[in-house]
PDB file of C-alpha atoms in Angstrom:
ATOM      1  CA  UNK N1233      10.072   3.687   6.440  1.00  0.00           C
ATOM      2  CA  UNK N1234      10.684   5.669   3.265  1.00  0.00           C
ATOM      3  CA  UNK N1235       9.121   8.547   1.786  1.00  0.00           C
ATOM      4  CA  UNK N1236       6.410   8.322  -1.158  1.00  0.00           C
ATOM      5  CA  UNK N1237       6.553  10.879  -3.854  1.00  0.00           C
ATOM      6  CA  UNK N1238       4.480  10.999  -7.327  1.00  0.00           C
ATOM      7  CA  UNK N1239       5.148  13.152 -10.153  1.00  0.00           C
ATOM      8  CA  UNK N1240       2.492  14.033 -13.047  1.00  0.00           C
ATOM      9  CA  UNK N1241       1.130  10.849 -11.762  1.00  0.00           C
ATOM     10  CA  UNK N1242      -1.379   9.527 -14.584  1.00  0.00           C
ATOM     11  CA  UNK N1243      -3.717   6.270 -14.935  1.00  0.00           C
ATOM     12  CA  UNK N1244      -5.433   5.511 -18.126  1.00  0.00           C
ATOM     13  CA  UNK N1245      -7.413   2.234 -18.464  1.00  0.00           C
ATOM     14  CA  UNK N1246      -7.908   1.449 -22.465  1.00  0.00           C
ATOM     15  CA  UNK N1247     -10.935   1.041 -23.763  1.00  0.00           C
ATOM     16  CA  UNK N1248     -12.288  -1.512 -26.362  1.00  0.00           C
ATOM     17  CA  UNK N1249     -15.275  -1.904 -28.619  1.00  0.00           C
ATOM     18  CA  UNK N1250     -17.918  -1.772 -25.454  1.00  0.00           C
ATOM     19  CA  UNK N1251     -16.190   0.787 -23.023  1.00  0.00           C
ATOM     20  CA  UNK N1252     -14.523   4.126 -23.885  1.00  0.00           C
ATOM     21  CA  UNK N1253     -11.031   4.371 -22.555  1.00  0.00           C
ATOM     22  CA  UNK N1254     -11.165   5.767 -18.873  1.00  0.00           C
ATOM     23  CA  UNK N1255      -8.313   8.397 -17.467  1.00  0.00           C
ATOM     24  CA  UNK N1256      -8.572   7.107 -13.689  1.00  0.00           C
ATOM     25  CA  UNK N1257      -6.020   9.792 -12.214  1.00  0.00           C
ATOM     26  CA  UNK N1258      -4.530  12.476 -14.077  1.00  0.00           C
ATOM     27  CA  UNK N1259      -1.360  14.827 -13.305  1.00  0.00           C
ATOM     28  CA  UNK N1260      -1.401  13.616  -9.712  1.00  0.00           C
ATOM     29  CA  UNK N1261       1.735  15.357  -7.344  1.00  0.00           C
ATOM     30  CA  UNK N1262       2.044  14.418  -3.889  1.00  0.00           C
ATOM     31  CA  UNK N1263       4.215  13.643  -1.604  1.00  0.00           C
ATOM     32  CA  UNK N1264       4.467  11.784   1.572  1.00  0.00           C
ATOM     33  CA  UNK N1265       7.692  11.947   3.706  1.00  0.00           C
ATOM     34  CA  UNK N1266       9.140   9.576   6.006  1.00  0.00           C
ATOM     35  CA  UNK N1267       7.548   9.069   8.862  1.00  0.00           C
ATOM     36  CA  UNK N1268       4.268  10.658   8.136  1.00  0.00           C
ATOM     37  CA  UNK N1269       0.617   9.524   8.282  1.00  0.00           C
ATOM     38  CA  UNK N1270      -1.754  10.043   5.383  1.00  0.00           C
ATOM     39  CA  UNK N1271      -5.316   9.013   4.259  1.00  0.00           C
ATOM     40  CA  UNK N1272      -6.332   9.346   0.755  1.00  0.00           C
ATOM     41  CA  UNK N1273     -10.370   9.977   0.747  1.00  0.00           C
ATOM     42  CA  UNK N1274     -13.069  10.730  -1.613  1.00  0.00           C
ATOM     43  CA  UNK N1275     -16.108   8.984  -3.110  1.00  0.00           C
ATOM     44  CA  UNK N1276     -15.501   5.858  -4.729  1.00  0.00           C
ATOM     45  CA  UNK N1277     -14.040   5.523  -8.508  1.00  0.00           C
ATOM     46  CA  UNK N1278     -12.246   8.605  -7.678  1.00  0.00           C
ATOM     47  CA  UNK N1279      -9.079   6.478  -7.987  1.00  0.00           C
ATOM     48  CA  UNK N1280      -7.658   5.693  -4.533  1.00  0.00           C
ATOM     49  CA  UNK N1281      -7.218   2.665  -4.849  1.00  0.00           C
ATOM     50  CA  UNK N1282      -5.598   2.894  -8.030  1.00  0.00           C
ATOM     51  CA  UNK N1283      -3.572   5.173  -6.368  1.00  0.00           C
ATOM     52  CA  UNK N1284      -2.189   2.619  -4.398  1.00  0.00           C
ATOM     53  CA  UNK N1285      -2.096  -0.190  -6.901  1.00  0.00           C
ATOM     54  CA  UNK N1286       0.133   1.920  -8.563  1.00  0.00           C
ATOM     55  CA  UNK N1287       2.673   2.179  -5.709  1.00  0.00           C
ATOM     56  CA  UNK N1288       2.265  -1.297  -4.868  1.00  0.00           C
ATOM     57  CA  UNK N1289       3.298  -2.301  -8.463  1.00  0.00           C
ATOM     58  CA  UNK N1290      -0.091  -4.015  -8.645  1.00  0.00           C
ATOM     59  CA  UNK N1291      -1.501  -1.479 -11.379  1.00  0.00           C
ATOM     60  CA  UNK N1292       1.041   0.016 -14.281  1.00  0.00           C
ATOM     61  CA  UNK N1293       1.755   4.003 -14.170  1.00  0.00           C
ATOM     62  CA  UNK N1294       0.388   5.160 -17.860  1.00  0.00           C
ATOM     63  CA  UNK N1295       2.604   8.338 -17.271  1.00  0.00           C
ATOM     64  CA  UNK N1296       4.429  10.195 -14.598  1.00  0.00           C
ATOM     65  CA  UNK N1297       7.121   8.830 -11.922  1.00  0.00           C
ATOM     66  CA  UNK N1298       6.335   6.398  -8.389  1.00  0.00           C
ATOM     67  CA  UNK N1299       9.164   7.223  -6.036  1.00  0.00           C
ATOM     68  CA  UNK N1300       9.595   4.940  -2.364  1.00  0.00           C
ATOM     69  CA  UNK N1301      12.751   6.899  -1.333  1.00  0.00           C
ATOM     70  CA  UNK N1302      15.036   7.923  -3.919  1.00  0.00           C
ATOM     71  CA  UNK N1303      14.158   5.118  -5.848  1.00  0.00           C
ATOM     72  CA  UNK N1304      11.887   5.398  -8.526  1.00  0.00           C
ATOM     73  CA  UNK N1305       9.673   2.355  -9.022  1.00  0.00           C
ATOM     74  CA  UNK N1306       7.728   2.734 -12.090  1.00  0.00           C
ATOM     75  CA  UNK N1307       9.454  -0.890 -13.444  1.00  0.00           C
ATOM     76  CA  UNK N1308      10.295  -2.042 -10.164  1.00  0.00           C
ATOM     77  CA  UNK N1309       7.942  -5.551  -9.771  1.00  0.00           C
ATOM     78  CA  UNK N1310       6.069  -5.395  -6.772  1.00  0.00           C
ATOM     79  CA  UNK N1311       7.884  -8.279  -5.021  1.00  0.00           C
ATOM     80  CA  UNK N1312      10.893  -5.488  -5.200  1.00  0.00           C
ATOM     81  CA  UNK N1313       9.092  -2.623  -3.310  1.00  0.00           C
ATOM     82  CA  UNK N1314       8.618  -4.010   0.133  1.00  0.00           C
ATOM     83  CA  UNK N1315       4.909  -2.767  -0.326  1.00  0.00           C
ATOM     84  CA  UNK N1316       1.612  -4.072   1.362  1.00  0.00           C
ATOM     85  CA  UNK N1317      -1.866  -3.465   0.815  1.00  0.00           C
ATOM     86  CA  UNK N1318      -4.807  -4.227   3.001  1.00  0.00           C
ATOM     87  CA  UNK N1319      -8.086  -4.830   0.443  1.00  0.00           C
ATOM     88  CA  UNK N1320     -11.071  -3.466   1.138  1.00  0.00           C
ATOM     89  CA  UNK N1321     -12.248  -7.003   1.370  1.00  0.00           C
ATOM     90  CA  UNK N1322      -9.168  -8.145   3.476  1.00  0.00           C
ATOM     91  CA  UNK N1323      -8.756 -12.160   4.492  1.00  0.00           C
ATOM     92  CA  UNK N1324      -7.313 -13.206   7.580  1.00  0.00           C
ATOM     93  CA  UNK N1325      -6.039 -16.320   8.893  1.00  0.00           C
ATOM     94  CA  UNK N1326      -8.615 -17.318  11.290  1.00  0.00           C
ATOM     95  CA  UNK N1327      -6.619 -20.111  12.932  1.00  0.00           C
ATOM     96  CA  UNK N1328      -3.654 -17.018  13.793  1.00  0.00           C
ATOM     97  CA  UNK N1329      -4.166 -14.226  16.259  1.00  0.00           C
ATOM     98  CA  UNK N1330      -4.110 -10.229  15.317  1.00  0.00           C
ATOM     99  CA  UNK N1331      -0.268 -10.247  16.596  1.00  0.00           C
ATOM    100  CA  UNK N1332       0.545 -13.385  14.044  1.00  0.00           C
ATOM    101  CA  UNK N1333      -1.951 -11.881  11.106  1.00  0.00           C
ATOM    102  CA  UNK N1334      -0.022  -8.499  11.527  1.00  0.00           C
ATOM    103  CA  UNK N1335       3.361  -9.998  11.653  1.00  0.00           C
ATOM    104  CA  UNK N1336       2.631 -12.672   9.177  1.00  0.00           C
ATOM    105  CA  UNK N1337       4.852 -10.428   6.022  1.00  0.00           C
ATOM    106  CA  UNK N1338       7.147  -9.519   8.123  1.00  0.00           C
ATOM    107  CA  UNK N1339       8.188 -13.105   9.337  1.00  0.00           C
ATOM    108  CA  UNK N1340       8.453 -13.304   5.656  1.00  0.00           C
ATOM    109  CA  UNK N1341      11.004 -10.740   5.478  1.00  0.00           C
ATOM    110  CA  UNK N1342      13.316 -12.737   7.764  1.00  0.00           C
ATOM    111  CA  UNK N1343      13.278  -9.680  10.140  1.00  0.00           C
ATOM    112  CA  UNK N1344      14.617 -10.205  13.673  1.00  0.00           C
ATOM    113  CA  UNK N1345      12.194 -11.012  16.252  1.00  0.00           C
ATOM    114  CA  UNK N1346      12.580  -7.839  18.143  1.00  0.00           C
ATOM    115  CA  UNK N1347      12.373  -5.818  15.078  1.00  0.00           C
ATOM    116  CA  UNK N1348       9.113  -7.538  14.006  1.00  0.00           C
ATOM    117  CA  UNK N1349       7.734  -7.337  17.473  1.00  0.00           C
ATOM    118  CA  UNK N1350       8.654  -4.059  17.666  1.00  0.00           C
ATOM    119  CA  UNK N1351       7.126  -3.316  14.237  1.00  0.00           C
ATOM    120  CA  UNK N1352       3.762  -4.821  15.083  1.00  0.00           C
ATOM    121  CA  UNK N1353       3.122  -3.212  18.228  1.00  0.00           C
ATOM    122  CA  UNK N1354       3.627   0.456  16.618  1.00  0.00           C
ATOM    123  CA  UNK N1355       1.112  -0.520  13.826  1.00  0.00           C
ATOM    124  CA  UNK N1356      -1.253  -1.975  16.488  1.00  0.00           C
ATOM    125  CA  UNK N1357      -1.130   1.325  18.827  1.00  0.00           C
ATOM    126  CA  UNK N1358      -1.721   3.172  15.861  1.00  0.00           C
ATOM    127  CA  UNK N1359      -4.826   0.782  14.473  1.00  0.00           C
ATOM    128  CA  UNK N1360      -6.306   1.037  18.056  1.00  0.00           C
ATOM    129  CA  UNK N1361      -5.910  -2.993  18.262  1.00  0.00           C
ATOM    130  CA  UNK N1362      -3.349  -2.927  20.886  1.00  0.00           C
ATOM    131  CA  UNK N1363      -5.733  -4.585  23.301  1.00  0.00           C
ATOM    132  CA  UNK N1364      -6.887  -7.482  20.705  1.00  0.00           C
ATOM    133  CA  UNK N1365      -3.382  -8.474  19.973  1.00  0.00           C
ATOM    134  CA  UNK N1366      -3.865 -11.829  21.427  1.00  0.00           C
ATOM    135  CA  UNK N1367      -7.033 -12.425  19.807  1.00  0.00           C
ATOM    136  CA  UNK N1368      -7.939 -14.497  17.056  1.00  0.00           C
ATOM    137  CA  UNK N1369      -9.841 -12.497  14.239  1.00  0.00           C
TER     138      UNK N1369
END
């Protein structure tokens, strides 16, 4: 894991001849060390999501800096930042179990067994799915 740090983090969609241009996050600073948990909440179009967009290197940063680490990621592309998002309206394989769904990007990392075991169970105790790991969704 690696910490998560923005600085004078700032999201503006442009507009065009129908819709004004729209400043979805503005000045944001935060940052999220190694190891910690965090939940970004408020009511929707408040710019979570674009939050995360941005740090996945889904969404481009109008202004300000995306660190993961030291690194700073602003023109990193997103295959680069060892990044995943879970959508609001998520798909899952229905034919794999929870265990193979959770591990599924991780197998694509090539990580050892152990490691991605490992990795998936300490996600799963902290999802409360630890019981439905054998389970298909």
């Amino acid at each position: 894991m690696s910490s998560v740090r923005f600085r004078n983090l700032t999201k503006v969609f442009p507009g065009d001849r129908k819709h004004p241009e729209v400043t979805a996050l503005k000045g944001i600073d935060l940052e999220i060390r190694d190891h910690e948990f965090m939940v970004l909440v408020g009511p929707s179009g408040c710019g979570k999501t674009t939050t995360l967009r941005m740090l996945a290197g889904l969404e481009s940063v109008t202004e300000g800096e995306c660190f993961i680490g030291e690194q700073m990621v602003n023109g990193l592309p997103p295959k680069d930042r060892n990044i995943a998002m879970v959508f609001q309206n998520f798909a899952l394989y229905p034919h794999m179990t929870v265990f193979e769904n959770l591990a599924f990007g991780l197998k694509l990392q090539k990580l050892p067994m152990d490691e991605l075991r490992n990795r998936v169970h300490e996600a799963a105790e902290i999802l409360g799915l630890s019981d439905l790991l054998n389970r298909k969704p």
